[in-house]
PDB file of C-alpha atoms and ligand atoms in Angstrom:
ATOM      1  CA  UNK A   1      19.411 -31.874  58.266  1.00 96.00           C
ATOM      2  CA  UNK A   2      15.822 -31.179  59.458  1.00 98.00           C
ATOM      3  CA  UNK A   3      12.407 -33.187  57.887  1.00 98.00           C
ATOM      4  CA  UNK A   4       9.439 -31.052  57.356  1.00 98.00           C
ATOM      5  CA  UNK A   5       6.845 -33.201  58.156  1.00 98.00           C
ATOM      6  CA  UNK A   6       3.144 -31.794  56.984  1.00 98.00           C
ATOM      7  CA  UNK A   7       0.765 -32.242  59.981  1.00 98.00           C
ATOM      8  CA  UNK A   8      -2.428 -31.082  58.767  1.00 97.00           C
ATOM      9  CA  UNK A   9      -4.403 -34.386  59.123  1.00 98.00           C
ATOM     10  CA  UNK A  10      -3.434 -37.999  58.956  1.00 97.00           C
ATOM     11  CA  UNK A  11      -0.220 -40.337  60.602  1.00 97.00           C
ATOM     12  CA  UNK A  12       2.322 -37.446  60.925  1.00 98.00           C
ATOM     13  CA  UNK A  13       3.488 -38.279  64.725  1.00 98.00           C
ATOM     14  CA  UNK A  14       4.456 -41.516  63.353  1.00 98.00           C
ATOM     15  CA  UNK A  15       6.270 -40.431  60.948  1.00 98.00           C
ATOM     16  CA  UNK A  16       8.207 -37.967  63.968  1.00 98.00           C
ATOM     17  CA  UNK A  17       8.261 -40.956  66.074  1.00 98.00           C
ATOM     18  CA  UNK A  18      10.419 -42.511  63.210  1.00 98.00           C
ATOM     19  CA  UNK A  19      12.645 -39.239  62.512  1.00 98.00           C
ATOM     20  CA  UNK A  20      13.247 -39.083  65.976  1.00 98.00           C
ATOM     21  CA  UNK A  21      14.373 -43.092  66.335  1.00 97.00           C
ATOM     22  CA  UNK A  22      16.936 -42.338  63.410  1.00 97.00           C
ATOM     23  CA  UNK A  23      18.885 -38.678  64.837  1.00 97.00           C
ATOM     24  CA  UNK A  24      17.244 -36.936  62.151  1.00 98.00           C
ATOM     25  CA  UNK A  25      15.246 -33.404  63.292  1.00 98.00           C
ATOM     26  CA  UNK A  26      12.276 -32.982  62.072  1.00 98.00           C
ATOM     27  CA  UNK A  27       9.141 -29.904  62.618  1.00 98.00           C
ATOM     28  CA  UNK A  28       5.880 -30.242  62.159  1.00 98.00           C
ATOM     29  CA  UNK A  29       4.690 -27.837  58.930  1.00 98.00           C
ATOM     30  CA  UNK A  30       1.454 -26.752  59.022  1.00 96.00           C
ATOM     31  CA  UNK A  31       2.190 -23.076  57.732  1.00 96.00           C
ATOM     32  CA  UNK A  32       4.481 -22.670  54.811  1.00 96.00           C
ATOM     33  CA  UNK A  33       7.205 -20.610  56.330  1.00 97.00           C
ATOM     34  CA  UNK A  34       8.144 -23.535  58.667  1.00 97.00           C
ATOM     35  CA  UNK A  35       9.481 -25.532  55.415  1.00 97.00           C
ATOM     36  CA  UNK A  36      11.955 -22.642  55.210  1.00 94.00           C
ATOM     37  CA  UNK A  37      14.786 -24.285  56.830  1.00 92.00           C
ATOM     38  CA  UNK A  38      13.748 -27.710  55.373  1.00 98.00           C
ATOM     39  CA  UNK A  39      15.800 -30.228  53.397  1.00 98.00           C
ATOM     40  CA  UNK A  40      13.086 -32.809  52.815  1.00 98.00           C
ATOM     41  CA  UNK A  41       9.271 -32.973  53.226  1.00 98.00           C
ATOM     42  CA  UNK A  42       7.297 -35.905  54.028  1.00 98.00           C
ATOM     43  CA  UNK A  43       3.276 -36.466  53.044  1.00 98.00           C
ATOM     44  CA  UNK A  44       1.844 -38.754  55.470  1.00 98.00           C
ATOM     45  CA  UNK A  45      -0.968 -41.077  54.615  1.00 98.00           C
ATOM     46  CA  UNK A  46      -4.420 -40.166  55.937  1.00 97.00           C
ATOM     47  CA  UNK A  47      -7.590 -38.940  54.004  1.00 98.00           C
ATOM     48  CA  UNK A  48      -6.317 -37.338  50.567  1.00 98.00           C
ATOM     49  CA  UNK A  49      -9.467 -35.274  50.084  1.00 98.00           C
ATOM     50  CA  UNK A  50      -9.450 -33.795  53.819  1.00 98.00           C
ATOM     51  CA  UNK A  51      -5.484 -33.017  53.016  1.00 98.00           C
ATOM     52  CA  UNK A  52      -6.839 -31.217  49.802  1.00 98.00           C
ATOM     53  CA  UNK A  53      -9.348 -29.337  51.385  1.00 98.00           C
ATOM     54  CA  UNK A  54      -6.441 -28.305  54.133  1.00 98.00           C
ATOM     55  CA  UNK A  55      -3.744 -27.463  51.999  1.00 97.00           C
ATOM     56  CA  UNK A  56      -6.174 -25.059  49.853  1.00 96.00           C
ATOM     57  CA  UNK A  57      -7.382 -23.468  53.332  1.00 95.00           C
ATOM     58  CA  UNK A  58      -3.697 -23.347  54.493  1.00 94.00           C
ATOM     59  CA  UNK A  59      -2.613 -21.969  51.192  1.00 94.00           C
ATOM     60  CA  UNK A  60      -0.197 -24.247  50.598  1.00 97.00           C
ATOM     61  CA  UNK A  61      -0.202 -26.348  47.557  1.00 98.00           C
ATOM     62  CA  UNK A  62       2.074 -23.487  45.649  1.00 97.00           C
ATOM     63  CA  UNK A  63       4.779 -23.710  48.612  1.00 98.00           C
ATOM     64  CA  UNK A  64       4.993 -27.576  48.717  1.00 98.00           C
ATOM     65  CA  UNK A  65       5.334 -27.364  44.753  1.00 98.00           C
ATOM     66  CA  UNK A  66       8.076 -24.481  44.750  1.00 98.00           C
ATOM     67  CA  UNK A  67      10.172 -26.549  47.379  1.00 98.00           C
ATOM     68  CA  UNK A  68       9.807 -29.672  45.511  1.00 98.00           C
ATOM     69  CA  UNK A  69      11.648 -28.052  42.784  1.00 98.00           C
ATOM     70  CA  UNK A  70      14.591 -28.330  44.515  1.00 97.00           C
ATOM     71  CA  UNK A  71      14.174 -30.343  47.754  1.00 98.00           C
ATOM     72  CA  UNK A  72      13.072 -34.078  48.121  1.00 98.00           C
ATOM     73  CA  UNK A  73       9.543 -34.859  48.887  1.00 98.00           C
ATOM     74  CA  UNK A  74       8.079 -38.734  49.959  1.00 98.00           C
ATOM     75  CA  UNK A  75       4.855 -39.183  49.977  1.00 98.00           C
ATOM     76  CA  UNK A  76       3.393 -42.471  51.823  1.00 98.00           C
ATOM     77  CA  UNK A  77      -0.654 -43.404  50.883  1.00 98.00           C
ATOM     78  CA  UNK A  78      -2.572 -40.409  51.131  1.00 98.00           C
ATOM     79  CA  UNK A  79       0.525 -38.366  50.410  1.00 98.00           C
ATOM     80  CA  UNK A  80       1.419 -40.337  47.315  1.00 98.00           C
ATOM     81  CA  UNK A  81      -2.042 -40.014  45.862  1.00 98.00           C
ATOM     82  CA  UNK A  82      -1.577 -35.839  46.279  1.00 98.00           C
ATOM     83  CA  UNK A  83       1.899 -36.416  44.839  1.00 98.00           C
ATOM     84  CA  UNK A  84       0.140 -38.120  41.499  1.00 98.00           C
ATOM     85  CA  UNK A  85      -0.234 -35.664  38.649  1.00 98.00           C
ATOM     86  CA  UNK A  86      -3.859 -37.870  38.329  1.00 98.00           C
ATOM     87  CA  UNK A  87      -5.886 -39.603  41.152  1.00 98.00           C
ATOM     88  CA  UNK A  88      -9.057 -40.157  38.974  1.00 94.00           C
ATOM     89  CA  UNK A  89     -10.944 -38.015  41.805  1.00 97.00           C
ATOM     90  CA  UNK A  90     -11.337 -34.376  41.042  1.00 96.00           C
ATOM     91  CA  UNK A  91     -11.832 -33.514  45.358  1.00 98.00           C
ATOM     92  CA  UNK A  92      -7.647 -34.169  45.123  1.00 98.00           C
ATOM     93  CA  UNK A  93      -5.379 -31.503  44.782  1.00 97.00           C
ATOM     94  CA  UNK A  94      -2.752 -33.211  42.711  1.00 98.00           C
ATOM     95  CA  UNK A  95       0.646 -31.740  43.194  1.00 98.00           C
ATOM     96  CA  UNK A  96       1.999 -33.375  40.557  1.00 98.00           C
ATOM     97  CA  UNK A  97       5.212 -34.138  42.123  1.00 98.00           C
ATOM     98  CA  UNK A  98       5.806 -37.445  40.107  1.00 98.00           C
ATOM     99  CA  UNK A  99       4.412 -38.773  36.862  1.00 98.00           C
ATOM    100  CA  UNK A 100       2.311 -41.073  37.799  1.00 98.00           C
ATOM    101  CA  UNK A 101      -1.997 -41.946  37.784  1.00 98.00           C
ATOM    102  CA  UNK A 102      -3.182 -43.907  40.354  1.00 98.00           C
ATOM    103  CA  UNK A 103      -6.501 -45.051  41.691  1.00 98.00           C
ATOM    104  CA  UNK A 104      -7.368 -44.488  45.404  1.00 97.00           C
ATOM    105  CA  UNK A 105      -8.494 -47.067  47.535  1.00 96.00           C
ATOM    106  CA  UNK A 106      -7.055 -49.465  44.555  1.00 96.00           C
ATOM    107  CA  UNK A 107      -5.690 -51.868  47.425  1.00 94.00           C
ATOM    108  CA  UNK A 108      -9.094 -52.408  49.094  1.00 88.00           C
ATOM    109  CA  UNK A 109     -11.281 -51.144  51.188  1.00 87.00           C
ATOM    110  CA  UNK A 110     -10.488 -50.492  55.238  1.00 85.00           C
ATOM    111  CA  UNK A 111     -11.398 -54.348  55.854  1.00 83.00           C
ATOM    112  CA  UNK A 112      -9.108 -55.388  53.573  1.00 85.00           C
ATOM    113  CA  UNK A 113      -5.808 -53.998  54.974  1.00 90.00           C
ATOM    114  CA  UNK A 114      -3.075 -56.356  54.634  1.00 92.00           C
ATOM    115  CA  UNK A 115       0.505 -56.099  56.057  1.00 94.00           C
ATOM    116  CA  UNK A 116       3.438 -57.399  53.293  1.00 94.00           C
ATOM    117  CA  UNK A 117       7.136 -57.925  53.496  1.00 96.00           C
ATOM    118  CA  UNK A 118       8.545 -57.011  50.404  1.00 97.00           C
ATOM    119  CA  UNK A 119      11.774 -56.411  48.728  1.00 96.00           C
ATOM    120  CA  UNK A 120      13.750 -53.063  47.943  1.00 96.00           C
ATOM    121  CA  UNK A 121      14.910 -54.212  44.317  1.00 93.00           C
ATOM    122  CA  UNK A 122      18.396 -54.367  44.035  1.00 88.00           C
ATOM    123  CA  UNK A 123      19.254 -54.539  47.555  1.00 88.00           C
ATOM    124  CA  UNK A 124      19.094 -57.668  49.872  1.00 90.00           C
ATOM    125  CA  UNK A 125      16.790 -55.524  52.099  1.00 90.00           C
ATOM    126  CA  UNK A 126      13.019 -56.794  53.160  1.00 94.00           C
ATOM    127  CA  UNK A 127      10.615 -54.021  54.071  1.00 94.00           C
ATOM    128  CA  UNK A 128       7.144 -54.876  56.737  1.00 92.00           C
ATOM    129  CA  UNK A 129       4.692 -52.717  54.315  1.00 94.00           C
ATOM    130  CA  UNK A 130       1.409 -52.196  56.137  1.00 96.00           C
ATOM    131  CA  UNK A 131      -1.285 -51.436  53.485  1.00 96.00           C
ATOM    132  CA  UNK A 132      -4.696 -49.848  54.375  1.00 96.00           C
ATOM    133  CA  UNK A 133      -6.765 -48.207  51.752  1.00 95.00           C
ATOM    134  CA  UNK A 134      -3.941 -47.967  49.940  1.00 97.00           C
ATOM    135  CA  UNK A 135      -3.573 -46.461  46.267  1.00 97.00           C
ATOM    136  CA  UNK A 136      -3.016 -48.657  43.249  1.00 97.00           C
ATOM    137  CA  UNK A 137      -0.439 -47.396  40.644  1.00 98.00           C
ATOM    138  CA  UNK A 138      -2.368 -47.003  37.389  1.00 98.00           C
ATOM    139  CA  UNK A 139       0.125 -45.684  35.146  1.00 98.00           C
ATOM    140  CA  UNK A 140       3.798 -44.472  35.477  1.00 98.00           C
ATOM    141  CA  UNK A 141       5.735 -41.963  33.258  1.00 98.00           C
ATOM    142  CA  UNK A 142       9.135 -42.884  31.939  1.00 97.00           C
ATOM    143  CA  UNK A 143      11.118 -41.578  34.332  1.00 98.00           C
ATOM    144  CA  UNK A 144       9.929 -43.071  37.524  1.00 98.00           C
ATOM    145  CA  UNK A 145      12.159 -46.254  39.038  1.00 98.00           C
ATOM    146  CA  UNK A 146      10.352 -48.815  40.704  1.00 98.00           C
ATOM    147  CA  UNK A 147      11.886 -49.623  43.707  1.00 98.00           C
ATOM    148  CA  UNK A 148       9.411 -52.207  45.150  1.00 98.00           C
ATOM    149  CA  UNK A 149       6.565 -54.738  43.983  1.00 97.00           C
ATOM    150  CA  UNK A 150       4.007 -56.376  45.222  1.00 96.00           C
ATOM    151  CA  UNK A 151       1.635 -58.582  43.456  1.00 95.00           C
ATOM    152  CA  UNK A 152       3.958 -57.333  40.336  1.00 96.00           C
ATOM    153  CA  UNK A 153       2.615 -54.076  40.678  1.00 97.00           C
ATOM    154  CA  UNK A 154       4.481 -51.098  41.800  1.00 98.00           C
ATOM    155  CA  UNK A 155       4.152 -49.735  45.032  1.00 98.00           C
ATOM    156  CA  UNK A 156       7.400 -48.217  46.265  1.00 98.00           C
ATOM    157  CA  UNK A 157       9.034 -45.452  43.491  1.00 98.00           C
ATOM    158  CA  UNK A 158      11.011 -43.135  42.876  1.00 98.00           C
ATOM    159  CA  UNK A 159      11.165 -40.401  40.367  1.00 98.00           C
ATOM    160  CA  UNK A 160      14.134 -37.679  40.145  1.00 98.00           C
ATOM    161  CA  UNK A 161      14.480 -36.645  43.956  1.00 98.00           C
ATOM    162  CA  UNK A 162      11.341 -37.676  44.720  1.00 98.00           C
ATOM    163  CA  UNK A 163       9.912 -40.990  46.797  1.00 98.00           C
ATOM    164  CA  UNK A 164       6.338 -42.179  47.330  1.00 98.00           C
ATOM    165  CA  UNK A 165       4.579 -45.349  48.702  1.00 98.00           C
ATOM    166  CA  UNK A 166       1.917 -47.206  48.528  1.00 98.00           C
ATOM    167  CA  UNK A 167       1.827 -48.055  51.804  1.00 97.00           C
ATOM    168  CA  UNK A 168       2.252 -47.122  55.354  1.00 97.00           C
ATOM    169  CA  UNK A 169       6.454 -47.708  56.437  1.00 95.00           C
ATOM    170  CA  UNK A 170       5.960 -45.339  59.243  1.00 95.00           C
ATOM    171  CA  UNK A 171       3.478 -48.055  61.166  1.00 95.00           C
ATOM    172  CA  UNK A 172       6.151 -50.576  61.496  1.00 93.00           C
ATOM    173  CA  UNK A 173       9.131 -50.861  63.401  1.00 91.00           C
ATOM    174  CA  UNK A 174      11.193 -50.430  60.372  1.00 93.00           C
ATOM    175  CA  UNK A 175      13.449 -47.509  59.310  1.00 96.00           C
ATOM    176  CA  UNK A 176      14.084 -48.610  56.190  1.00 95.00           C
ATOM    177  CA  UNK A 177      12.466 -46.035  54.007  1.00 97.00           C
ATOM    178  CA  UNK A 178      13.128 -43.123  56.130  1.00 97.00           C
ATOM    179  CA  UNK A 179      16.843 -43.919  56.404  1.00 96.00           C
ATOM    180  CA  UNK A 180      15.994 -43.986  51.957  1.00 96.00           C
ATOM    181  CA  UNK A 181      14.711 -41.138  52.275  1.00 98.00           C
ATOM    182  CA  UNK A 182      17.455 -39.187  54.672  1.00 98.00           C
ATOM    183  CA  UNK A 183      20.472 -40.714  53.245  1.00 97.00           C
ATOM    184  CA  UNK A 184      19.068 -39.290  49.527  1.00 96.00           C
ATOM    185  CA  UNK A 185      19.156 -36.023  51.121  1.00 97.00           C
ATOM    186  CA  UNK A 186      22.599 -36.275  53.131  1.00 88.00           C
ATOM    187  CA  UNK A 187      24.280 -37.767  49.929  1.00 73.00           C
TER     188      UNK A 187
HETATM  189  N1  LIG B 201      -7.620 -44.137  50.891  1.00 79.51           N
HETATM  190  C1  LIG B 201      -7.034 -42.952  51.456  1.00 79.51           C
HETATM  191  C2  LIG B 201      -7.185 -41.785  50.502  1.00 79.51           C
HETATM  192  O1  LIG B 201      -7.600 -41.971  49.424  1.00 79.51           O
HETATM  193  C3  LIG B 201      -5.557 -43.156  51.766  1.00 79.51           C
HETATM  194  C4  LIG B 201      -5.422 -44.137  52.871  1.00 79.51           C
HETATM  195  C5  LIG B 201      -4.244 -43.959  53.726  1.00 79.51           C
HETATM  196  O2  LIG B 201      -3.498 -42.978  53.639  1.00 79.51           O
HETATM  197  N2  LIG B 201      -4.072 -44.919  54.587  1.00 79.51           N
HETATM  198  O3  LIG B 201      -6.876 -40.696  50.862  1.00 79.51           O
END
């Protein structure tokens, strides 16, 4: 199995770093033929409009949506708020990916980052969630499982093969939600 990991702007080495700790290859995708030979994509967090701008210049908002029709996609800050069909900020390129509306910087501003451990519902896991800027879910369509809360609200989901978080599991020490992810993909 190899992770495409897009590496345009924003916390992708982390999210390598991680790949790498769990045996799972992974390439950096900046171009759209390098998610050719991919079985999942990841969205990093990082600055959703600067993504936007990037993945118009790099042509490749079209690509990312024609793989997501058939290959899983998590998106983590940043890269849930382009996976939103609505981030109430018209400088986003929404892919769409899951149904759901969100407001960015709905957490707090930069200041008022806060790290959280939560829990994976249904599972006796605990996640460390590191929050900074992060997005607040708005709205979700029918179809999308919540698989974490915090504050009651969701911020961990999943809808059909896709994942997406609020925050930032790629900052901690935790594998958790990459070995989600992976084992989706492998099952
Ligand atoms: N607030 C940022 C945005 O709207 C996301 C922050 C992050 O990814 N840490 O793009």
């Amino acid at each position: 199995m190899k992770i495409g990991v897009l590496s345009i702007q924003g916390g992708f080495q982390k999210h390598l770093d991680i790949l790498k700790k769990i045996n799972i290859s992974s390439v950096k995708v900046i171009y759209k033929e390098q998610l050719r030979n991919c079985s999942g994509l990841i969205i990093p967090g990082g600055e959703s409009t600067t993504i936007s701008k990037l993945l118009v210049k790099y042509n490749l908002s079209e690509s990312i949506k024609e793989f997501a029709s058939e290959k899983p996609v998590l998106g983590t800050c940043a890269g849930l708020i382009l996976m939103s069909k609505n981030s109430n900020d018209k400088r986003v390129e929404n892919l769409n990916l899951i149904s759901i509306e969100v407001q960015r910087n709905g957490w707090g501003r930069q200041v008022e980052s806060f790290s959280q451990t939560l829990k994976i519902e249904n599972t006796e896991k605990n996640i460390e969630a590191v929050f900074i800027r992060a997005p607040k879910i708005l709205r979700l369509g029918e179809n999308v499982n919540v698989l974490a809360r915090f504050e009651n609200e969701p911020v961990f989901i999943k809808e059909g093969i896709h994942y997406a978080a609020c925050f930032h599991p790629e900052l901690t020490n935790d594998t958790t939600i990459h070995k989600i992810f992976t084992e989706s993909i492998a099952a």
